[in-house]
Amino acid sequence: MGGTLGVAAVMGAGLWYMIQIAPYGDVPDQSSVTVDGAALPIRNFQAIDGENSPLKYRACFAQDWDLAGFVKSDDATPLVAPGWFDCFDAGAITADLETGAAIAFEAGRNQPFGTTRYIAAYGDGRAFMWRQLNACGEAFFSGDPLPSDCPAPEGEAMEKKPGVISGGIGPIEVKIALTPIIGDVAEPIAIRNPQGTSDNSDVDSFYACFDTDLNFAFVTETYEILENVDPPSPASHLPCFDAAKIQADVYSGEAIAVMGERDYAIGVDRLVVLYQDGRGYAWNQRAK
C-alpha cells in the first residue's frame, strides 16, 4: 500500500508540475516597460509567460511614476496567475482597482494580435502587468468580422486551429476557454484530439469532444464551477458526445462542469465538462 501511495504521489506531483509549472517560463529581467511607445523605468522585475498563449503573461515590478499622467481604463480585468507565482494576486488587484487603491491603464495593444497589455499601479510603487483579449481577439476567435481598427492577424500564438468535423456543417474551430473565478474574460486552454459538429448558421448547434491536461484541483481553484448542467443531444452525428451520461457524471461527481464562455453569442453561453482522466466536452446553450 505504501508503494502504491508513493507512486500515486509521484504521479500527482508530475501532473501538478505539467499543469502549474511546465506551461510557464521565466521572462528575462528588464529595467523598463513600454507604455504607448515610451520606455518607463522600473525595478525588481519578475515575470512569467507561456509559449502556447500570450494570455499566460504576468509581471510584478516597482515603479516611481507620476500616476496622474495615465488615462484610467475600466476594461482591465487581472487574470489569475498560477499559485506559485505569488507576487501576482489577481483577486487583490481587482479589489484595489474597484476601491481606487490602484489604477489600471493600457500599456500596448495588439502586441501580439488580439491582446491588450494592461498595468495596474499603486501610489506606493507596486505595479502589475498582464495581457487580456481585446475586441480584435474576441472577434477573431468567434469567427466574426474584425472591427475596422484591428490590424491583420499574425503570429502563431493567436492562430486559429480548426477542429475535426464529425458530422454537421463545417469546418469549425474547436476553441475552448474557461471563465476564471476572478474576472469575466475567459482564458483559452490547451486541448488535443478535438472533434466537433456545428451548423455554422445556428450558434446553438456547437458540440465538441477533446482531451486536456487540466486536473480537477487546478480547475476548481481557478475557474467558475457549475453545480448542474443539462446538455441537449447533438442534432448531428457525434458518437463521442453522450449528453445523458455527461449530465449523470456531473451529478455523481465523476465530472465537473465549468462555465466556458459566458455570452459567447447574444443570449448563448458555452459550457464545458471535464473528467479527471483528461476527457472534455463542450456545447453552446441558451443562457438561463
mmCIF file of C-alpha atoms in Angstrom:
data_model
loop_
_atom_site.group_PDB
_atom_site.id
_atom_site.type_symbol
_atom_site.label_atom_id
_atom_site.label_comp_id
_atom_site.label_asym_id
_atom_site.label_seq_id
_atom_site.Cartn_x
_atom_site.Cartn_y
_atom_site.Cartn_z
ATOM 1 C CA MET A 1 0.000 0.000 0.000
ATOM 2 C CA GLY A 2 2.890 2.319 0.836
ATOM 3 C CA GLY A 3 4.379 1.715 -2.592
ATOM 4 C CA THR A 4 1.046 2.398 -4.286
ATOM 5 C CA LEU A 5 0.613 5.637 -2.378
ATOM 6 C CA GLY A 6 4.169 6.623 -3.248
ATOM 7 C CA VAL A 7 3.579 6.028 -6.949
ATOM 8 C CA ALA A 8 0.304 7.974 -6.755
ATOM 9 C CA ALA A 9 2.073 10.845 -5.029
ATOM 10 C CA VAL A 10 4.795 10.938 -7.676
ATOM 11 C CA MET A 11 2.222 10.822 -10.476
ATOM 12 C CA GLY A 12 0.199 13.556 -8.795
ATOM 13 C CA ALA A 13 3.278 15.707 -8.381
ATOM 14 C CA GLY A 14 4.192 15.143 -12.003
ATOM 15 C CA LEU A 15 0.718 16.099 -13.179
ATOM 16 C CA TRP A 16 0.760 19.196 -10.973
ATOM 17 C CA TYR A 17 4.120 20.142 -12.498
ATOM 18 C CA MET A 18 2.815 19.685 -16.036
ATOM 19 C CA ILE A 19 -0.214 21.902 -15.341
ATOM 20 C CA GLN A 20 1.200 24.521 -12.981
ATOM 21 C CA ILE A 21 4.880 24.825 -13.884
ATOM 22 C CA ALA A 22 5.733 23.377 -17.306
ATOM 23 C CA PRO A 23 3.486 25.708 -19.388
ATOM 24 C CA TYR A 24 5.286 28.750 -17.991
ATOM 25 C CA GLY A 25 8.781 30.130 -18.423
ATOM 26 C CA ASP A 26 10.717 32.961 -16.801
ATOM 27 C CA VAL A 27 10.994 36.275 -18.614
ATOM 28 C CA PRO A 28 14.462 37.939 -18.668
ATOM 29 C CA ASP A 29 14.985 40.804 -16.247
ATOM 30 C CA GLN A 30 14.299 44.260 -17.629
ATOM 31 C CA SER A 31 14.779 47.797 -16.366
ATOM 32 C CA SER A 32 11.915 49.441 -18.254
ATOM 33 C CA VAL A 33 8.474 48.732 -19.667
ATOM 34 C CA THR A 34 6.932 50.276 -22.752
ATOM 35 C CA VAL A 35 3.734 52.267 -22.331
ATOM 36 C CA ASP A 36 2.297 53.696 -25.546
ATOM 37 C CA GLY A 37 5.723 53.567 -27.162
ATOM 38 C CA ALA A 38 7.610 55.232 -24.282
ATOM 39 C CA ALA A 39 10.114 53.279 -22.156
ATOM 40 C CA LEU A 40 9.429 53.902 -18.464
ATOM 41 C CA PRO A 41 11.983 52.878 -15.789
ATOM 42 C CA ILE A 42 11.143 50.059 -13.378
ATOM 43 C CA ARG A 43 12.977 47.853 -10.843
ATOM 44 C CA ASN A 44 12.573 44.463 -9.122
ATOM 45 C CA PHE A 45 11.042 42.959 -12.255
ATOM 46 C CA GLN A 46 9.570 39.424 -12.106
ATOM 47 C CA ALA A 47 7.550 37.867 -14.906
ATOM 48 C CA ILE A 48 6.322 34.598 -16.394
ATOM 49 C CA ASP A 49 4.992 33.780 -19.850
ATOM 50 C CA GLY A 50 3.867 30.734 -21.838
ATOM 51 C CA GLU A 51 4.615 29.694 -25.397
ATOM 52 C CA ASN A 52 1.123 28.340 -26.094
ATOM 53 C CA SER A 53 -0.787 31.500 -25.138
ATOM 54 C CA PRO A 54 0.106 35.184 -24.765
ATOM 55 C CA LEU A 55 -2.534 35.344 -22.018
ATOM 56 C CA LYS A 56 -0.180 33.499 -19.650
ATOM 57 C CA TYR A 57 1.960 36.622 -19.246
ATOM 58 C CA ARG A 58 2.082 38.087 -15.698
ATOM 59 C CA ALA A 59 4.588 40.586 -14.302
ATOM 60 C CA CYS A 60 5.313 42.275 -10.986
ATOM 61 C CA PHE A 61 7.674 45.231 -10.546
ATOM 62 C CA ALA A 62 8.269 48.515 -8.733
ATOM 63 C CA GLN A 63 7.945 51.998 -10.220
ATOM 64 C CA ASP A 64 8.245 55.687 -9.303
ATOM 65 C CA TRP A 65 5.873 57.099 -11.898
ATOM 66 C CA ASP A 66 3.523 60.051 -11.631
ATOM 67 C CA LEU A 67 0.256 58.134 -11.903
ATOM 68 C CA ALA A 68 -1.727 61.301 -12.600
ATOM 69 C CA GLY A 69 -0.340 61.237 -16.132
ATOM 70 C CA PHE A 70 -2.065 57.990 -17.154
ATOM 71 C CA VAL A 71 -5.551 57.536 -18.616
ATOM 72 C CA LYS A 72 -7.521 55.133 -16.426
ATOM 73 C CA SER A 73 -9.070 52.104 -18.128
ATOM 74 C CA ASP A 74 -12.268 50.440 -16.927
ATOM 75 C CA ASP A 75 -11.692 47.377 -19.139
ATOM 76 C CA ALA A 76 -8.744 45.999 -17.181
ATOM 77 C CA THR A 77 -9.515 42.605 -15.616
ATOM 78 C CA PRO A 78 -6.482 40.945 -13.952
ATOM 79 C CA LEU A 79 -6.230 37.260 -14.883
ATOM 80 C CA VAL A 80 -5.433 34.642 -12.234
ATOM 81 C CA ALA A 81 -1.771 33.600 -12.059
ATOM 82 C CA PRO A 82 -0.548 30.118 -11.036
ATOM 83 C CA GLY A 83 -0.384 29.839 -7.261
ATOM 84 C CA TRP A 84 3.410 29.564 -7.116
ATOM 85 C CA PHE A 85 3.807 32.994 -8.782
ATOM 86 C CA ASP A 86 2.621 34.611 -5.587
ATOM 87 C CA CYS A 87 3.639 38.213 -6.268
ATOM 88 C CA PHE A 88 0.623 38.465 -8.611
ATOM 89 C CA ASP A 89 -2.682 38.248 -6.686
ATOM 90 C CA ALA A 90 -5.449 38.853 -9.235
ATOM 91 C CA GLY A 91 -8.168 38.959 -6.572
ATOM 92 C CA ALA A 92 -6.400 41.614 -4.505
ATOM 93 C CA ILE A 93 -5.555 43.701 -7.582
ATOM 94 C CA THR A 94 -9.170 43.558 -8.781
ATOM 95 C CA ALA A 95 -10.453 44.650 -5.382
ATOM 96 C CA ASP A 96 -7.956 47.528 -5.249
ATOM 97 C CA LEU A 97 -8.967 48.698 -8.715
ATOM 98 C CA GLU A 98 -12.591 48.771 -7.586
ATOM 99 C CA THR A 99 -11.823 50.802 -4.452
ATOM 100 C CA GLY A 100 -9.400 53.143 -6.209
ATOM 101 C CA ALA A 101 -6.368 51.968 -4.237
ATOM 102 C CA ALA A 102 -4.787 51.225 -7.628
ATOM 103 C CA ILE A 103 -5.384 52.452 -11.164
ATOM 104 C CA ALA A 104 -5.179 50.456 -14.378
ATOM 105 C CA PHE A 105 -4.266 51.708 -17.826
ATOM 106 C CA GLU A 106 -3.392 50.342 -21.261
ATOM 107 C CA ALA A 107 0.291 49.801 -21.949
ATOM 108 C CA GLY A 108 0.029 48.480 -25.509
ATOM 109 C CA ARG A 109 -2.485 46.941 -27.875
ATOM 110 C CA ASN A 110 -2.269 44.052 -30.371
ATOM 111 C CA GLN A 111 1.282 43.076 -29.446
ATOM 112 C CA PRO A 112 0.633 40.217 -30.089
ATOM 113 C CA PHE A 113 -2.550 40.481 -32.116
ATOM 114 C CA GLY A 114 -5.821 40.146 -30.252
ATOM 115 C CA THR A 115 -4.492 41.178 -26.838
ATOM 116 C CA THR A 116 -4.156 44.359 -24.817
ATOM 117 C CA ARG A 117 -1.405 44.733 -22.226
ATOM 118 C CA TYR A 118 -2.549 46.373 -19.001
ATOM 119 C CA ILE A 119 -0.709 47.741 -15.987
ATOM 120 C CA ALA A 120 -2.197 48.197 -12.526
ATOM 121 C CA ALA A 121 -0.127 50.652 -10.488
ATOM 122 C CA TYR A 122 -0.207 51.764 -6.845
ATOM 123 C CA GLY A 123 0.856 55.021 -5.281
ATOM 124 C CA ASP A 124 3.287 53.110 -3.031
ATOM 125 C CA GLY A 125 5.292 51.979 -6.071
ATOM 126 C CA ARG A 126 3.907 48.496 -6.699
ATOM 127 C CA ALA A 127 2.823 47.598 -10.221
ATOM 128 C CA PHE A 128 1.498 44.555 -12.067
ATOM 129 C CA MET A 129 1.165 43.785 -15.767
ATOM 130 C CA TRP A 130 -0.784 41.207 -17.797
ATOM 131 C CA ARG A 131 -2.433 40.653 -21.183
ATOM 132 C CA GLN A 132 -6.100 40.007 -21.894
ATOM 133 C CA LEU A 133 -8.199 39.556 -25.013
ATOM 134 C CA ASN A 134 -9.437 42.726 -26.695
ATOM 135 C CA ALA A 135 -12.212 43.299 -29.224
ATOM 136 C CA CYS A 136 -9.947 42.178 -32.090
ATOM 137 C CA GLY A 137 -9.132 38.877 -30.367
ATOM 138 C CA GLU A 138 -12.713 38.210 -29.320
ATOM 139 C CA ALA A 139 -13.998 38.776 -32.856
ATOM 140 C CA PHE A 140 -11.211 36.687 -34.377
ATOM 141 C CA PHE A 141 -11.827 33.674 -32.137
ATOM 142 C CA SER A 142 -15.607 33.931 -32.528
ATOM 143 C CA GLY A 143 -15.304 33.979 -36.308
ATOM 144 C CA ASP A 144 -16.931 37.433 -36.518
ATOM 145 C CA PRO A 145 -15.760 40.270 -38.765
ATOM 146 C CA LEU A 146 -12.873 42.185 -37.211
ATOM 147 C CA PRO A 147 -13.542 45.754 -36.045
ATOM 148 C CA SER A 148 -12.303 48.311 -38.556
ATOM 149 C CA ASP A 149 -9.396 49.433 -36.360
ATOM 150 C CA CYS A 150 -7.903 45.945 -35.972
ATOM 151 C CA PRO A 151 -4.621 45.085 -37.725
ATOM 152 C CA ALA A 152 -4.290 41.907 -39.775
ATOM 153 C CA PRO A 153 -3.919 38.795 -37.551
ATOM 154 C CA GLU A 154 -0.391 37.455 -37.352
ATOM 155 C CA GLY A 155 1.740 35.185 -35.192
ATOM 156 C CA GLU A 156 1.279 31.568 -34.164
ATOM 157 C CA ALA A 157 0.269 32.395 -30.586
ATOM 158 C CA MET A 158 -3.180 33.572 -31.667
ATOM 159 C CA GLU A 159 -3.588 31.295 -34.687
ATOM 160 C CA LYS A 160 -6.986 29.702 -35.191
ATOM 161 C CA LYS A 161 -6.778 25.912 -35.452
ATOM 162 C CA PRO A 162 -9.847 24.220 -36.943
ATOM 163 C CA GLY A 163 -11.039 21.100 -35.157
ATOM 164 C CA VAL A 164 -12.042 17.794 -36.721
ATOM 165 C CA ILE A 165 -15.565 17.578 -38.065
ATOM 166 C CA SER A 166 -17.633 14.528 -37.197
ATOM 167 C CA GLY A 167 -20.947 15.436 -38.744
ATOM 168 C CA GLY A 168 -22.821 18.692 -39.259
ATOM 169 C CA ILE A 169 -21.634 21.545 -41.399
ATOM 170 C CA GLY A 170 -18.092 22.874 -41.183
ATOM 171 C CA PRO A 171 -15.231 23.279 -40.975
ATOM 172 C CA ILE A 172 -15.453 24.678 -37.463
ATOM 173 C CA GLU A 173 -12.910 25.920 -34.973
ATOM 174 C CA VAL A 174 -12.808 23.998 -31.704
ATOM 175 C CA LYS A 175 -11.520 26.573 -29.243
ATOM 176 C CA ILE A 176 -12.152 26.016 -25.550
ATOM 177 C CA ALA A 177 -11.840 28.742 -22.939
ATOM 178 C CA LEU A 178 -12.845 28.800 -19.265
ATOM 179 C CA THR A 179 -14.131 31.717 -17.179
ATOM 180 C CA PRO A 180 -11.913 32.411 -14.148
ATOM 181 C CA ILE A 181 -13.324 32.945 -10.665
ATOM 182 C CA ILE A 182 -11.798 36.420 -10.669
ATOM 183 C CA GLY A 183 -12.727 38.363 -13.794
ATOM 184 C CA ASP A 184 -15.095 37.790 -16.702
ATOM 185 C CA VAL A 185 -12.640 37.214 -19.551
ATOM 186 C CA ALA A 186 -12.480 33.523 -20.449
ATOM 187 C CA GLU A 187 -8.964 32.065 -20.708
ATOM 188 C CA PRO A 188 -8.194 29.712 -23.626
ATOM 189 C CA ILE A 189 -6.913 26.279 -22.581
ATOM 190 C CA ALA A 190 -4.741 23.820 -24.483
ATOM 191 C CA ILE A 191 -6.644 20.862 -25.948
ATOM 192 C CA ARG A 192 -5.848 17.781 -28.046
ATOM 193 C CA ASN A 193 -7.783 15.496 -30.383
ATOM 194 C CA PRO A 194 -10.736 17.846 -30.913
ATOM 195 C CA GLN A 195 -13.891 16.566 -32.579
ATOM 196 C CA GLY A 196 -16.862 18.789 -33.219
ATOM 197 C CA THR A 197 -20.090 19.350 -35.038
ATOM 198 C CA SER A 198 -21.850 22.574 -35.849
ATOM 199 C CA ASP A 199 -24.218 24.116 -38.310
ATOM 200 C CA ASN A 200 -22.452 27.451 -38.635
ATOM 201 C CA SER A 201 -25.771 29.212 -39.198
ATOM 202 C CA ASP A 202 -27.027 28.152 -35.742
ATOM 203 C CA VAL A 203 -24.827 29.005 -32.760
ATOM 204 C CA ASP A 204 -26.764 26.538 -30.569
ATOM 205 C CA SER A 205 -25.610 23.596 -32.689
ATOM 206 C CA PHE A 206 -21.976 23.576 -31.493
ATOM 207 C CA TYR A 207 -20.803 20.396 -29.700
ATOM 208 C CA ALA A 208 -17.232 19.256 -29.122
ATOM 209 C CA CYS A 209 -15.191 16.459 -27.538
ATOM 210 C CA PHE A 210 -11.499 16.883 -26.717
ATOM 211 C CA ASP A 211 -8.663 15.933 -24.368
ATOM 212 C CA THR A 212 -6.859 18.265 -21.973
ATOM 213 C CA ASP A 213 -4.176 18.078 -19.279
ATOM 214 C CA LEU A 214 -6.063 20.216 -16.749
ATOM 215 C CA ASN A 215 -6.771 18.478 -13.446
ATOM 216 C CA PHE A 216 -9.682 18.853 -11.032
ATOM 217 C CA ALA A 217 -7.747 20.679 -8.303
ATOM 218 C CA PHE A 218 -6.443 23.370 -10.627
ATOM 219 C CA VAL A 219 -9.805 23.828 -12.353
ATOM 220 C CA THR A 220 -11.854 24.105 -9.160
ATOM 221 C CA GLU A 221 -9.423 26.622 -7.649
ATOM 222 C CA THR A 222 -9.190 28.756 -10.763
ATOM 223 C CA TYR A 223 -12.414 28.644 -12.774
ATOM 224 C CA GLU A 224 -16.145 29.138 -12.246
ATOM 225 C CA ILE A 225 -17.752 25.778 -11.379
ATOM 226 C CA LEU A 226 -21.370 24.998 -12.217
ATOM 227 C CA GLU A 227 -23.457 22.759 -9.949
ATOM 228 C CA ASN A 228 -25.661 21.224 -12.632
ATOM 229 C CA VAL A 229 -25.833 21.075 -16.408
ATOM 230 C CA ASP A 230 -28.407 19.722 -18.811
ATOM 231 C CA PRO A 231 -26.715 19.258 -22.190
ATOM 232 C CA PRO A 232 -29.036 18.527 -25.110
ATOM 233 C CA SER A 233 -28.036 15.826 -27.561
ATOM 234 C CA PRO A 234 -26.353 16.901 -30.803
ATOM 235 C CA ALA A 235 -28.687 17.009 -33.770
ATOM 236 C CA SER A 236 -25.792 15.857 -35.957
ATOM 237 C CA HIS A 237 -23.926 12.578 -35.534
ATOM 238 C CA LEU A 238 -21.163 12.903 -32.906
ATOM 239 C CA PRO A 239 -20.561 9.496 -31.253
ATOM 240 C CA CYS A 240 -18.183 10.839 -28.591
ATOM 241 C CA PHE A 241 -20.847 13.133 -27.084
ATOM 242 C CA ASP A 242 -23.315 11.252 -24.818
ATOM 243 C CA ALA A 243 -25.439 14.023 -23.288
ATOM 244 C CA ALA A 244 -27.254 11.814 -20.766
ATOM 245 C CA LYS A 245 -24.031 10.261 -19.424
ATOM 246 C CA ILE A 246 -22.297 13.640 -19.203
ATOM 247 C CA GLN A 247 -25.161 15.016 -17.122
ATOM 248 C CA ALA A 248 -25.198 11.924 -14.869
ATOM 249 C CA ASP A 249 -21.423 12.066 -14.345
ATOM 250 C CA VAL A 250 -21.599 15.721 -13.271
ATOM 251 C CA TYR A 251 -24.392 14.865 -10.847
ATOM 252 C CA SER A 252 -22.394 11.956 -9.351
ATOM 253 C CA GLY A 253 -19.170 13.972 -9.098
ATOM 254 C CA GLU A 254 -17.263 11.887 -11.633
ATOM 255 C CA ALA A 255 -17.022 15.000 -13.818
ATOM 256 C CA ILE A 256 -17.110 18.733 -13.145
ATOM 257 C CA ALA A 257 -18.979 21.401 -15.073
ATOM 258 C CA VAL A 258 -17.302 24.733 -15.778
ATOM 259 C CA MET A 259 -18.503 27.994 -17.268
ATOM 260 C CA GLY A 260 -16.704 28.187 -20.584
ATOM 261 C CA GLU A 261 -17.527 31.500 -22.230
ATOM 262 C CA ARG A 262 -20.465 33.456 -20.854
ATOM 263 C CA ASP A 263 -22.286 35.350 -23.617
ATOM 264 C CA TYR A 264 -20.312 33.525 -26.288
ATOM 265 C CA ALA A 265 -23.028 34.898 -28.547
ATOM 266 C CA ILE A 266 -26.060 37.014 -27.684
ATOM 267 C CA GLY A 267 -28.039 35.016 -25.132
ATOM 268 C CA VAL A 268 -25.806 31.940 -25.544
ATOM 269 C CA ASP A 269 -23.169 30.504 -23.176
ATOM 270 C CA ARG A 270 -20.509 27.903 -23.935
ATOM 271 C CA LEU A 271 -20.455 25.242 -21.202
ATOM 272 C CA VAL A 272 -17.667 22.731 -20.537
ATOM 273 C CA VAL A 273 -17.471 19.427 -18.647
ATOM 274 C CA LEU A 274 -14.122 17.935 -17.651
ATOM 275 C CA TYR A 275 -13.122 14.491 -16.377
ATOM 276 C CA GLN A 276 -10.185 13.530 -14.170
ATOM 277 C CA ASP A 277 -8.796 11.323 -16.943
ATOM 278 C CA GLY A 278 -8.500 14.294 -19.308
ATOM 279 C CA ARG A 279 -11.675 13.979 -21.336
ATOM 280 C CA GLY A 280 -13.565 17.166 -22.050
ATOM 281 C CA TYR A 281 -16.893 18.098 -23.627
ATOM 282 C CA ALA A 282 -18.324 21.462 -24.644
ATOM 283 C CA TRP A 283 -21.537 22.782 -26.118
ATOM 284 C CA ASN A 284 -23.388 26.050 -26.647
ATOM 285 C CA GLN A 285 -26.643 26.571 -24.763
ATOM 286 C CA ARG A 286 -29.149 29.374 -24.349
ATOM 287 C CA ALA A 287 -28.458 31.249 -21.100
ATOM 288 C CA LYS A 288 -30.986 30.539 -18.357
#
